[in-house]
Amino acid sequence: MRNLLIFITKYNAFFLFLIFEISSLIIYVKYNSFQKASVINSSNLVTGRLYTQINGFYDYLSLKEVNDSLARENARLRNLQKSSFYIDTVAKHKIADTIFKTQYEYIAAKVINNSTNHSYNYITINRGSKDGIAVGMGVISGTGIVGKIVNVTEHLANVQSLLNKDSRFSVMLSGNREIGYIRWGDDLDPTKGLLMDVPNNAQPKLGEMVVTSGYSLFPQGIPVGRVTNLHPKGGGISLNMEVTFSVDFSKLQYVDVVDYKFAKEQLGLEAQQKKDD
């Protein structure tokens, strides 16, 4: 306290000047309308910018909740798409309101681990058996196919990425609807794959869209990528094409797991057919 009094006494002239200066400014602004308006406008501008920065900070903190909400909404909208249903013609003559039966359902999930630089890449998602996830389900994102479920626990699941040398999915050219299958390229480029065994008379075009055929885990028409190069296969009976993937696997954050309602029935039927053959 004594030191404070000594300090004030030593610099009393400065503090007196400061008091008079502030008082003069207050009187000047208070009794001059132009200066008063200028100060108010300036203070409002500063306050507005401060509030904008604060709101931006709060918005940043809430991004996770917003993204989770959007992912759930995307899954809900996918569940309402026409491709998610099939027509039960047997029941049509009985109850007209129930002829459309659910064929595909979508479960939103967040990517919590991902690799793109190995020969066999996998993705971990934050949904498991308690959420309805099962081995064999397809996985897509907002831009295209991602892979299929290969391991499931109660709360988590592993996805065998399209960027995996064991991955094969039935696809087709969007123009003439010729069927082939997509696999990852031999050069392990995470942006490209190979469309294999397309009939030689397909006449594909550079830039043509490649989509799912509907013969595998996915509804028909899910994007896969675009044809960027043509490679005739030895023997001349089929074509291979280089495809640039529509999904950027290095930036995956949210995906939808595709629950194909007839998967077990179809696999069982096809397995029985192979056994009979």
Tab-separated table of C-alpha atoms in Angstrom:
chain	number	residue	atom	x	y	z
A	1	MET	CA	0.000	0.000	0.000
A	2	ARG	CA	2.848	2.343	0.894
A	3	ASN	CA	4.582	1.625	-2.411
A	4	LEU	CA	1.335	2.341	-4.265
A	5	LEU	CA	0.995	5.731	-2.540
A	6	ILE	CA	4.615	6.549	-3.373
A	7	PHE	CA	4.013	5.578	-7.008
A	8	ILE	CA	0.855	7.750	-7.256
A	9	THR	CA	2.598	10.695	-5.577
A	10	LYS	CA	5.577	10.398	-7.909
A	11	TYR	CA	3.402	10.378	-11.052
A	12	ASN	CA	0.527	12.519	-9.801
A	13	ALA	CA	0.890	14.984	-12.658
A	14	PHE	CA	0.478	12.241	-15.240
A	15	PHE	CA	-2.599	10.780	-13.540
A	16	LEU	CA	-4.130	14.256	-13.193
A	17	PHE	CA	-3.519	14.867	-16.899
A	18	LEU	CA	-5.098	11.508	-17.736
A	19	ILE	CA	-8.212	12.292	-15.661
A	20	PHE	CA	-8.646	15.687	-17.330
A	21	GLU	CA	-8.076	14.193	-20.802
A	22	ILE	CA	-10.694	11.493	-20.306
A	23	SER	CA	-13.159	13.964	-18.823
A	24	SER	CA	-12.665	16.305	-21.776
A	25	LEU	CA	-13.258	13.513	-24.267
A	26	ILE	CA	-16.430	12.434	-22.477
A	27	ILE	CA	-17.800	16.009	-22.423
A	28	TYR	CA	-16.774	16.547	-26.063
A	29	VAL	CA	-18.539	13.412	-27.253
A	30	LYS	CA	-21.574	13.785	-25.002
A	31	TYR	CA	-22.467	17.320	-26.069
A	32	ASN	CA	-21.606	17.066	-29.807
A	33	SER	CA	-24.092	14.997	-31.779
A	34	PHE	CA	-21.768	14.235	-34.719
A	35	GLN	CA	-18.939	12.958	-32.529
A	36	LYS	CA	-21.425	11.069	-30.363
A	37	ALA	CA	-22.882	9.290	-33.406
A	38	SER	CA	-19.392	8.475	-34.703
A	39	VAL	CA	-18.367	6.926	-31.387
A	40	ILE	CA	-21.590	4.912	-31.175
A	41	ASN	CA	-21.162	3.618	-34.743
A	42	SER	CA	-17.540	2.695	-34.080
A	43	SER	CA	-18.413	0.897	-30.848
A	44	ASN	CA	-21.252	-0.967	-32.585
A	45	LEU	CA	-18.862	-2.041	-35.339
A	46	VAL	CA	-16.303	-3.316	-32.834
A	47	THR	CA	-18.991	-5.059	-30.795
A	48	GLY	CA	-20.504	-6.637	-33.911
A	49	ARG	CA	-17.147	-8.021	-35.010
A	50	LEU	CA	-16.527	-9.352	-31.532
A	51	TYR	CA	-19.914	-11.100	-31.472
A	52	THR	CA	-19.241	-12.524	-34.946
A	53	GLN	CA	-15.943	-13.995	-33.778
A	54	ILE	CA	-17.565	-15.440	-30.658
A	55	ASN	CA	-20.435	-16.971	-32.663
A	56	GLY	CA	-17.933	-18.401	-35.146
A	57	PHE	CA	-16.057	-20.018	-32.281
A	58	TYR	CA	-19.252	-21.538	-30.893
A	59	ASP	CA	-20.221	-22.735	-34.385
A	60	TYR	CA	-16.838	-24.433	-34.699
A	61	LEU	CA	-17.367	-26.220	-31.376
A	62	SER	CA	-20.751	-27.502	-32.567
A	63	LEU	CA	-19.514	-28.846	-35.930
A	64	LYS	CA	-19.467	-32.448	-34.694
A	65	GLU	CA	-23.130	-32.315	-33.687
A	66	VAL	CA	-24.039	-30.656	-37.001
A	67	ASN	CA	-22.155	-33.281	-39.039
A	68	ASP	CA	-23.714	-36.142	-37.077
A	69	SER	CA	-27.140	-34.648	-37.656
A	70	LEU	CA	-26.506	-34.277	-41.400
A	71	ALA	CA	-25.280	-37.872	-41.635
A	72	ARG	CA	-28.452	-39.136	-39.975
A	73	GLU	CA	-30.562	-36.998	-42.304
A	74	ASN	CA	-28.739	-38.325	-45.379
A	75	ALA	CA	-29.395	-41.890	-44.231
A	76	ARG	CA	-33.072	-41.066	-43.667
A	77	LEU	CA	-33.395	-39.575	-47.159
A	78	ARG	CA	-31.675	-42.599	-48.713
A	79	ASN	CA	-34.223	-44.803	-46.972
A	80	LEU	CA	-36.986	-42.871	-48.763
A	81	GLN	CA	-35.476	-43.246	-52.242
A	82	LYS	CA	-37.328	-45.346	-54.803
A	83	SER	CA	-34.349	-47.705	-55.127
A	84	SER	CA	-34.753	-48.680	-51.459
A	85	PHE	CA	-38.070	-50.401	-52.189
A	86	TYR	CA	-39.411	-53.183	-54.356
A	87	ILE	CA	-42.967	-53.897	-55.526
A	88	ASP	CA	-44.627	-56.920	-53.993
A	89	THR	CA	-46.902	-57.781	-56.939
A	90	VAL	CA	-48.413	-60.778	-55.132
A	91	ALA	CA	-49.898	-58.513	-52.484
A	92	LYS	CA	-50.959	-55.838	-54.935
A	93	HIS	CA	-54.467	-57.199	-55.428
A	94	LYS	CA	-54.972	-57.464	-51.673
A	95	ILE	CA	-53.848	-54.184	-50.125
A	96	ALA	CA	-52.829	-51.408	-52.499
A	97	ASP	CA	-51.123	-49.352	-49.782
A	98	THR	CA	-48.568	-52.050	-48.920
A	99	ILE	CA	-47.258	-53.097	-52.348
A	100	PHE	CA	-43.968	-51.249	-51.767
A	101	LYS	CA	-41.662	-53.252	-49.482
A	102	THR	CA	-38.341	-52.097	-48.075
A	103	GLN	CA	-35.431	-53.604	-49.991
A	104	TYR	CA	-32.544	-51.470	-48.703
A	105	GLU	CA	-32.058	-49.564	-45.467
A	106	TYR	CA	-29.204	-47.180	-44.650
A	107	ILE	CA	-27.415	-46.749	-41.337
A	108	ALA	CA	-25.293	-43.601	-40.852
A	109	ALA	CA	-21.833	-44.081	-39.344
A	110	LYS	CA	-18.698	-42.040	-38.645
A	111	VAL	CA	-15.252	-43.108	-39.821
A	112	ILE	CA	-12.903	-43.363	-36.828
A	113	ASN	CA	-9.939	-45.025	-38.535
A	114	ASN	CA	-8.901	-45.312	-42.170
A	115	SER	CA	-5.912	-46.371	-44.265
A	116	THR	CA	-5.155	-45.799	-47.946
A	117	ASN	CA	-1.447	-46.619	-48.298
A	118	HIS	CA	-1.437	-50.419	-47.863
A	119	SER	CA	-2.206	-53.279	-50.236
A	120	TYR	CA	-5.123	-54.307	-48.021
A	121	ASN	CA	-6.831	-51.227	-46.592
A	122	TYR	CA	-9.566	-51.217	-43.957
A	123	ILE	CA	-11.847	-48.609	-42.393
A	124	THR	CA	-13.255	-48.640	-38.855
A	125	ILE	CA	-16.696	-47.124	-38.215
A	126	ASN	CA	-18.491	-46.280	-34.962
A	127	ARG	CA	-21.485	-48.572	-35.497
A	128	GLY	CA	-21.783	-52.254	-34.593
A	129	SER	CA	-24.178	-55.131	-34.088
A	130	LYS	CA	-26.303	-53.161	-31.618
A	131	ASP	CA	-27.007	-50.702	-34.448
A	132	GLY	CA	-27.999	-53.433	-36.898
A	133	ILE	CA	-24.623	-53.782	-38.649
A	134	ALA	CA	-23.734	-57.263	-39.936
A	135	VAL	CA	-20.921	-58.872	-41.910
A	136	GLY	CA	-21.415	-58.617	-45.674
A	137	MET	CA	-23.264	-55.297	-45.768
A	138	GLY	CA	-22.167	-52.744	-48.338
A	139	VAL	CA	-20.829	-49.314	-47.388
A	140	ILE	CA	-21.218	-46.107	-49.382
A	141	SER	CA	-20.573	-42.396	-48.917
A	142	GLY	CA	-22.256	-39.339	-50.348
A	143	THR	CA	-20.107	-39.631	-53.484
A	144	GLY	CA	-19.969	-43.389	-54.166
A	145	ILE	CA	-19.198	-46.920	-52.967
A	146	VAL	CA	-16.656	-47.421	-50.185
A	147	GLY	CA	-16.473	-51.172	-49.443
A	148	LYS	CA	-18.143	-53.918	-47.415
A	149	ILE	CA	-18.387	-54.927	-43.737
A	150	VAL	CA	-16.041	-57.791	-42.824
A	151	ASN	CA	-15.884	-57.704	-38.999
A	152	VAL	CA	-18.406	-56.531	-36.410
A	153	THR	CA	-18.378	-56.041	-32.637
A	154	GLU	CA	-21.176	-54.643	-30.494
A	155	HIS	CA	-20.171	-51.021	-31.035
A	156	LEU	CA	-17.728	-51.025	-33.992
A	157	ALA	CA	-17.245	-52.536	-37.432
A	158	ASN	CA	-14.418	-53.001	-39.936
A	159	VAL	CA	-14.931	-52.162	-43.594
A	160	GLN	CA	-12.863	-53.821	-46.309
A	161	SER	CA	-12.194	-50.763	-48.444
A	162	LEU	CA	-12.467	-50.654	-52.216
A	163	LEU	CA	-8.745	-49.880	-51.849
A	164	ASN	CA	-8.087	-53.522	-51.026
A	165	LYS	CA	-6.639	-56.117	-53.411
A	166	ASP	CA	-9.351	-58.596	-52.361
A	167	SER	CA	-12.269	-56.259	-53.149
A	168	ARG	CA	-14.474	-56.997	-56.178
A	169	PHE	CA	-17.841	-55.385	-56.887
A	170	SER	CA	-20.271	-55.771	-59.782
A	171	VAL	CA	-20.653	-52.525	-61.742
A	172	MET	CA	-21.781	-51.324	-65.155
A	173	LEU	CA	-21.257	-48.553	-67.662
A	174	SER	CA	-24.031	-46.004	-67.198
A	175	GLY	CA	-24.491	-45.472	-70.949
A	176	ASN	CA	-24.994	-48.924	-72.438
A	177	ARG	CA	-25.326	-50.764	-69.103
A	178	GLU	CA	-22.683	-53.364	-69.958
A	179	ILE	CA	-21.663	-55.314	-66.858
A	180	GLY	CA	-18.168	-55.817	-65.440
A	181	TYR	CA	-16.510	-55.715	-62.051
A	182	ILE	CA	-14.402	-53.061	-60.326
A	183	ARG	CA	-11.205	-53.730	-58.430
A	184	TRP	CA	-8.292	-51.675	-57.183
A	185	GLY	CA	-5.493	-50.999	-59.663
A	186	ASP	CA	-2.165	-52.860	-59.544
A	187	ASP	CA	-0.254	-49.608	-59.040
A	188	LEU	CA	-2.106	-49.054	-55.711
A	189	ASP	CA	-3.115	-45.524	-56.668
A	190	PRO	CA	-5.828	-44.574	-54.112
A	191	THR	CA	-7.675	-42.509	-56.734
A	192	LYS	CA	-8.007	-45.152	-59.484
A	193	GLY	CA	-9.203	-48.693	-60.145
A	194	LEU	CA	-9.859	-51.102	-63.007
A	195	LEU	CA	-13.190	-51.995	-64.588
A	196	MET	CA	-12.665	-55.577	-65.763
A	197	ASP	CA	-14.276	-58.045	-68.179
A	198	VAL	CA	-16.629	-55.693	-69.987
A	199	PRO	CA	-17.848	-57.193	-73.309
A	200	ASN	CA	-15.690	-56.132	-76.241
A	201	ASN	CA	-18.674	-54.616	-78.090
A	202	ALA	CA	-19.440	-52.182	-75.253
A	203	GLN	CA	-17.839	-49.155	-76.958
A	204	PRO	CA	-17.219	-47.198	-73.726
A	205	LYS	CA	-16.456	-43.492	-73.800
A	206	LEU	CA	-13.835	-41.559	-71.900
A	207	GLY	CA	-15.527	-39.727	-69.043
A	208	GLU	CA	-18.455	-42.158	-68.976
A	209	MET	CA	-19.877	-42.800	-65.525
A	210	VAL	CA	-19.457	-46.219	-63.923
A	211	VAL	CA	-22.171	-47.189	-61.423
A	212	THR	CA	-23.234	-50.221	-59.394
A	213	SER	CA	-25.149	-52.865	-61.333
A	214	GLY	CA	-27.546	-53.896	-58.566
A	215	TYR	CA	-26.156	-57.469	-58.685
A	216	SER	CA	-24.133	-57.127	-55.491
A	217	LEU	CA	-24.532	-55.469	-52.085
A	218	PHE	CA	-25.612	-52.086	-53.429
A	219	PRO	CA	-28.695	-50.650	-55.137
A	220	GLN	CA	-28.334	-50.025	-58.838
A	221	GLY	CA	-26.891	-46.667	-59.878
A	222	ILE	CA	-24.558	-45.816	-56.964
A	223	PRO	CA	-21.547	-43.902	-58.432
A	224	VAL	CA	-18.199	-45.666	-58.646
A	225	GLY	CA	-16.168	-43.339	-60.864
A	226	ARG	CA	-15.501	-42.268	-64.444
A	227	VAL	CA	-13.644	-43.988	-67.269
A	228	THR	CA	-10.300	-42.232	-67.757
A	229	ASN	CA	-8.394	-44.746	-69.916
A	230	LEU	CA	-9.058	-47.855	-72.035
A	231	HIS	CA	-6.956	-51.026	-71.915
A	232	PRO	CA	-7.886	-53.863	-74.318
A	233	LYS	CA	-7.435	-57.210	-72.622
A	234	GLY	CA	-5.357	-59.963	-74.235
A	235	GLY	CA	-7.484	-62.185	-76.487
A	236	GLY	CA	-9.823	-59.386	-77.568
A	237	ILE	CA	-12.981	-60.865	-76.014
A	238	SER	CA	-13.324	-58.281	-73.242
A	239	LEU	CA	-12.165	-54.842	-72.191
A	240	ASN	CA	-10.444	-53.427	-69.146
A	241	MET	CA	-10.846	-49.755	-68.335
A	242	GLU	CA	-9.106	-47.436	-65.921
A	243	VAL	CA	-11.619	-45.710	-63.650
A	244	THR	CA	-11.017	-42.660	-61.467
A	245	PHE	CA	-12.947	-43.217	-58.252
A	246	SER	CA	-15.690	-40.779	-57.296
A	247	VAL	CA	-14.825	-41.180	-53.588
A	248	ASP	CA	-11.799	-39.421	-52.105
A	249	PHE	CA	-10.811	-42.119	-49.623
A	250	SER	CA	-8.276	-39.891	-47.881
A	251	LYS	CA	-11.057	-37.543	-46.726
A	252	LEU	CA	-13.778	-39.985	-45.637
A	253	GLN	CA	-15.608	-38.840	-42.513
A	254	TYR	CA	-19.145	-40.201	-42.731
A	255	VAL	CA	-20.555	-43.253	-44.517
A	256	ASP	CA	-23.847	-45.125	-44.867
A	257	VAL	CA	-24.031	-48.882	-44.321
A	258	VAL	CA	-26.400	-50.563	-46.799
A	259	ASP	CA	-28.652	-53.221	-45.283
A	260	TYR	CA	-29.833	-55.343	-48.230
A	261	LYS	CA	-32.849	-57.173	-46.826
A	262	PHE	CA	-32.567	-60.164	-49.178
A	263	ALA	CA	-28.805	-60.689	-48.874
A	264	LYS	CA	-28.962	-63.928	-46.853
A	265	GLU	CA	-31.760	-65.303	-49.001
A	266	GLN	CA	-29.889	-64.533	-52.219
A	267	LEU	CA	-26.556	-65.914	-50.969
A	268	GLY	CA	-28.240	-69.083	-49.746
A	269	LEU	CA	-30.013	-69.604	-53.050
A	270	GLU	CA	-26.861	-69.025	-55.104
A	271	ALA	CA	-24.807	-71.286	-52.815
A	272	GLN	CA	-27.366	-74.059	-53.271
A	273	GLN	CA	-27.216	-73.602	-57.041
A	274	LYS	CA	-23.423	-73.934	-57.018
A	275	LYS	CA	-23.738	-77.064	-54.875
A	276	ASP	CA	-26.254	-78.566	-57.324
A	277	ASP	CA	-23.971	-77.781	-60.271
